[in-house]
PDB file of C-alpha atoms in Angstrom:
ATOM      1  CA  MET A   1      58.544  31.564   1.204  1.00  0.00           C
ATOM      2  CA  LYS A   2      59.196  34.878  -0.441  1.00  0.00           C
ATOM      3  CA  LEU A   3      59.062  37.872   1.850  1.00  0.00           C
ATOM      4  CA  ILE A   4      55.751  39.630   2.313  1.00  0.00           C
ATOM      5  CA  PRO A   5      56.072  43.346   1.517  1.00  0.00           C
ATOM      6  CA  GLU A   6      55.626  45.685   4.491  1.00  0.00           C
ATOM      7  CA  LYS A   7      52.335  47.122   3.179  1.00  0.00           C
ATOM      8  CA  ASP A   8      50.832  43.634   2.841  1.00  0.00           C
ATOM      9  CA  GLN A   9      52.202  42.642   6.249  1.00  0.00           C
ATOM     10  CA  GLU A  10      50.344  45.632   7.747  1.00  0.00           C
ATOM     11  CA  ILE A  11      47.147  44.484   6.012  1.00  0.00           C
ATOM     12  CA  ILE A  12      47.594  40.979   7.424  1.00  0.00           C
ATOM     13  CA  GLU A  13      48.094  42.415  10.915  1.00  0.00           C
ATOM     14  CA  LYS A  14      44.872  44.418  10.539  1.00  0.00           C
ATOM     15  CA  ALA A  15      43.058  41.247   9.461  1.00  0.00           C
ATOM     16  CA  ILE A  16      44.147  39.687  12.759  1.00  0.00           C
ATOM     17  CA  TYR A  17      43.588  42.618  15.111  1.00  0.00           C
ATOM     18  CA  LEU A  18      40.522  44.460  13.804  1.00  0.00           C
ATOM     19  CA  PRO A  19      38.132  41.560  14.502  1.00  0.00           C
ATOM     20  CA  MET A  20      39.499  41.475  18.072  1.00  0.00           C
ATOM     21  CA  VAL A  21      38.833  45.200  18.441  1.00  0.00           C
ATOM     22  CA  ILE A  22      35.254  44.701  17.255  1.00  0.00           C
ATOM     23  CA  ILE A  23      34.724  41.840  19.726  1.00  0.00           C
ATOM     24  CA  VAL A  24      35.984  43.935  22.647  1.00  0.00           C
ATOM     25  CA  LEU A  25      33.844  46.925  21.648  1.00  0.00           C
ATOM     26  CA  ASN A  26      30.734  44.734  21.355  1.00  0.00           C
ATOM     27  CA  GLN A  27      31.406  43.203  24.774  1.00  0.00           C
ATOM     28  CA  ASP A  28      31.864  46.659  26.285  1.00  0.00           C
ATOM     29  CA  LEU A  29      28.659  47.838  24.650  1.00  0.00           C
ATOM     30  CA  LYS A  30      26.753  44.994  26.316  1.00  0.00           C
ATOM     31  CA  ILE A  31      28.286  45.845  29.683  1.00  0.00           C
ATOM     32  CA  ILE A  32      27.281  49.489  29.356  1.00  0.00           C
ATOM     33  CA  ASN A  33      23.763  48.571  28.268  1.00  0.00           C
ATOM     34  CA  ASN A  34      23.396  46.294  31.300  1.00  0.00           C
ATOM     35  CA  SER A  35      24.952  48.771  33.726  1.00  0.00           C
ATOM     36  CA  GLU A  36      23.303  51.285  35.992  1.00  0.00           C
ATOM     37  CA  ILE A  37      24.801  54.280  34.200  1.00  0.00           C
ATOM     38  CA  LYS A  38      22.095  56.909  34.093  1.00  0.00           C
ATOM     39  CA  LEU A  39      22.852  58.385  30.672  1.00  0.00           C
ATOM     40  CA  LYS A  40      23.953  55.468  28.539  1.00  0.00           C
ATOM     41  CA  SER A  41      23.252  56.997  25.155  1.00  0.00           C
ATOM     42  CA  PRO A  42      26.458  59.050  24.766  1.00  0.00           C
ATOM     43  CA  TYR A  43      28.583  56.021  25.593  1.00  0.00           C
ATOM     44  CA  THR A  44      26.673  53.570  23.446  1.00  0.00           C
ATOM     45  CA  GLU A  45      26.604  55.948  20.473  1.00  0.00           C
ATOM     46  CA  TRP A  46      30.345  56.557  20.804  1.00  0.00           C
ATOM     47  CA  ILE A  47      31.092  52.830  20.863  1.00  0.00           C
ATOM     48  CA  GLU A  48      28.615  52.037  18.069  1.00  0.00           C
ATOM     49  CA  LYS A  49      30.179  54.681  15.812  1.00  0.00           C
ATOM     50  CA  THR A  50      33.626  53.339  16.634  1.00  0.00           C
ATOM     51  CA  ILE A  51      32.470  49.808  15.733  1.00  0.00           C
ATOM     52  CA  ILE A  52      31.175  51.099  12.388  1.00  0.00           C
ATOM     53  CA  THR A  53      34.539  52.766  11.698  1.00  0.00           C
ATOM     54  CA  VAL A  54      36.480  49.600  12.527  1.00  0.00           C
ATOM     55  CA  GLN A  55      34.072  47.444  10.476  1.00  0.00           C
ATOM     56  CA  LYS A  56      34.548  49.740   7.476  1.00  0.00           C
ATOM     57  CA  GLU A  57      38.317  49.472   7.762  1.00  0.00           C
ATOM     58  CA  LEU A  58      38.070  45.683   8.144  1.00  0.00           C
ATOM     59  CA  SER A  59      35.889  45.555   5.037  1.00  0.00           C
ATOM     60  CA  ASP A  60      38.565  47.479   3.114  1.00  0.00           C
ATOM     61  CA  VAL A  61      41.212  45.081   4.425  1.00  0.00           C
ATOM     62  CA  LYS A  62      39.213  42.034   3.323  1.00  0.00           C
ATOM     63  CA  LEU A  63      38.671  43.506  -0.135  1.00  0.00           C
ATOM     64  CA  TYR A  64      42.383  44.266  -0.511  1.00  0.00           C
ATOM     65  CA  MET A  65      43.269  40.746   0.630  1.00  0.00           C
ATOM     66  CA  LYS A  66      40.863  39.177  -1.847  1.00  0.00           C
ATOM     67  CA  GLN A  67      42.196  41.288  -4.714  1.00  0.00           C
ATOM     68  CA  ASN A  68      45.804  40.443  -3.796  1.00  0.00           C
ATOM     69  CA  GLN A  69      45.418  36.716  -3.053  1.00  0.00           C
ATOM     70  CA  ILE A  70      46.093  36.995   0.674  1.00  0.00           C
ATOM     71  CA  LYS A  71      44.432  34.836   3.319  1.00  0.00           C
ATOM     72  CA  VAL A  72      44.840  34.632   7.081  1.00  0.00           C
ATOM     73  CA  GLU A  73      43.499  31.747   9.129  1.00  0.00           C
ATOM     74  CA  LYS A  74      43.771  31.075  12.839  1.00  0.00           C
ATOM     75  CA  VAL A  75      45.102  27.549  13.239  1.00  0.00           C
ATOM     76  CA  LYS A  76      45.263  27.012  16.988  1.00  0.00           C
ATOM     77  CA  THR A  77      45.516  28.734  20.339  1.00  0.00           C
ATOM     78  CA  ASP A  78      47.148  27.505  23.521  1.00  0.00           C
ATOM     79  CA  GLU A  79      47.966  29.155  26.846  1.00  0.00           C
ATOM     80  CA  SER A  80      50.835  31.220  25.447  1.00  0.00           C
ATOM     81  CA  PHE A  81      50.535  31.474  21.681  1.00  0.00           C
ATOM     82  CA  THR A  82      48.047  31.775  18.855  1.00  0.00           C
ATOM     83  CA  GLN A  83      49.107  30.318  15.547  1.00  0.00           C
ATOM     84  CA  TYR A  84      48.036  31.679  12.167  1.00  0.00           C
ATOM     85  CA  VAL A  85      48.667  30.502   8.653  1.00  0.00           C
ATOM     86  CA  PHE A  86      49.237  33.216   6.046  1.00  0.00           C
ATOM     87  CA  ILE A  87      48.564  32.304   2.441  1.00  0.00           C
ATOM     88  CA  TYR A  88      50.253  34.922   0.299  1.00  0.00           C
ATOM     89  CA  LYS A  89      49.830  34.573  -3.463  1.00  0.00           C
ATOM     90  CA  GLY A  90      49.898  30.785  -3.218  1.00  0.00           C
ATOM     91  CA  TYR A  91      52.682  30.549  -0.638  1.00  0.00           C
ATOM     92  CA  GLU A  92      51.917  29.338   2.867  1.00  0.00           C
ATOM     93  CA  ASP A  93      53.658  30.513   6.021  1.00  0.00           C
ATOM     94  CA  ILE A  94      52.918  29.834   9.679  1.00  0.00           C
ATOM     95  CA  HIS A  95      53.242  32.594  12.282  1.00  0.00           C
ATOM     96  CA  ARG A  96      52.938  32.365  16.041  1.00  0.00           C
ATOM     97  CA  TYR A  97      51.826  35.340  18.108  1.00  0.00           C
ATOM     98  CA  PHE A  98      52.431  35.636  21.836  1.00  0.00           C
ATOM     99  CA  ASN A  99      48.974  36.008  23.440  1.00  0.00           C
ATOM    100  CA  PRO A 100      49.931  38.948  25.706  1.00  0.00           C
ATOM    101  CA  ARG A 101      51.223  40.738  22.610  1.00  0.00           C
ATOM    102  CA  LEU A 102      47.889  40.146  20.865  1.00  0.00           C
ATOM    103  CA  ARG A 103      46.081  41.578  23.878  1.00  0.00           C
ATOM    104  CA  ASN A 104      48.412  44.590  24.164  1.00  0.00           C
ATOM    105  CA  ARG A 105      48.211  45.439  20.471  1.00  0.00           C
ATOM    106  CA  THR A 106      44.420  45.132  20.582  1.00  0.00           C
ATOM    107  CA  GLU A 107      44.408  47.559  23.512  1.00  0.00           C
ATOM    108  CA  GLU A 108      46.610  49.986  21.550  1.00  0.00           C
ATOM    109  CA  LEU A 109      44.199  49.839  18.625  1.00  0.00           C
ATOM    110  CA  LEU A 110      41.222  50.380  20.938  1.00  0.00           C
ATOM    111  CA  LYS A 111      42.841  53.556  22.209  1.00  0.00           C
ATOM    112  CA  TYR A 112      43.516  54.649  18.666  1.00  0.00           C
ATOM    113  CA  TYR A 113      39.978  54.082  17.411  1.00  0.00           C
ATOM    114  CA  LEU A 114      38.282  55.462  20.522  1.00  0.00           C
ATOM    115  CA  TYR A 115      40.193  58.738  20.755  1.00  0.00           C
ATOM    116  CA  GLN A 116      43.706  58.978  19.328  1.00  0.00           C
ATOM    117  CA  ARG A 117      42.533  58.987  15.707  1.00  0.00           C
ATOM    118  CA  PHE A 118      40.802  62.301  16.345  1.00  0.00           C
ATOM    119  CA  ASN A 119      44.045  63.873  17.542  1.00  0.00           C
ATOM    120  CA  VAL A 120      45.908  62.536  14.499  1.00  0.00           C
ATOM    121  CA  ASN A 121      43.308  63.928  12.085  1.00  0.00           C
ATOM    122  CA  ASN A 122      43.282  67.366  13.727  1.00  0.00           C
ATOM    123  CA  ASN A 123      47.047  67.910  13.495  1.00  0.00           C
TER     124      ASN A 123
END
């Protein structure tokens, strides 16, 4: 398979990780809503706005992928690895991701979307 350019590789990575970020944020939102926190509104609004931001970015990623003939599909998951097939302009390539790496990168992105992005934009 021909090499995937770095920009497109970053898009593919976002197509894998952003849905995971959204899932985690939605789960956390449910936990907060079901908790005994007295003033839930600031937390729920913060998470809901973060979800909207991530969804917008994921929408942009999906549009870019469609326009550039890129597809990503999860093939299988086992105890240690998750396997994806990348279809890049007609070429197919299989990639395996170590599950702890998927979790750690998702956590990094959560930190970014929840607070680090504000520091980046203010500098």
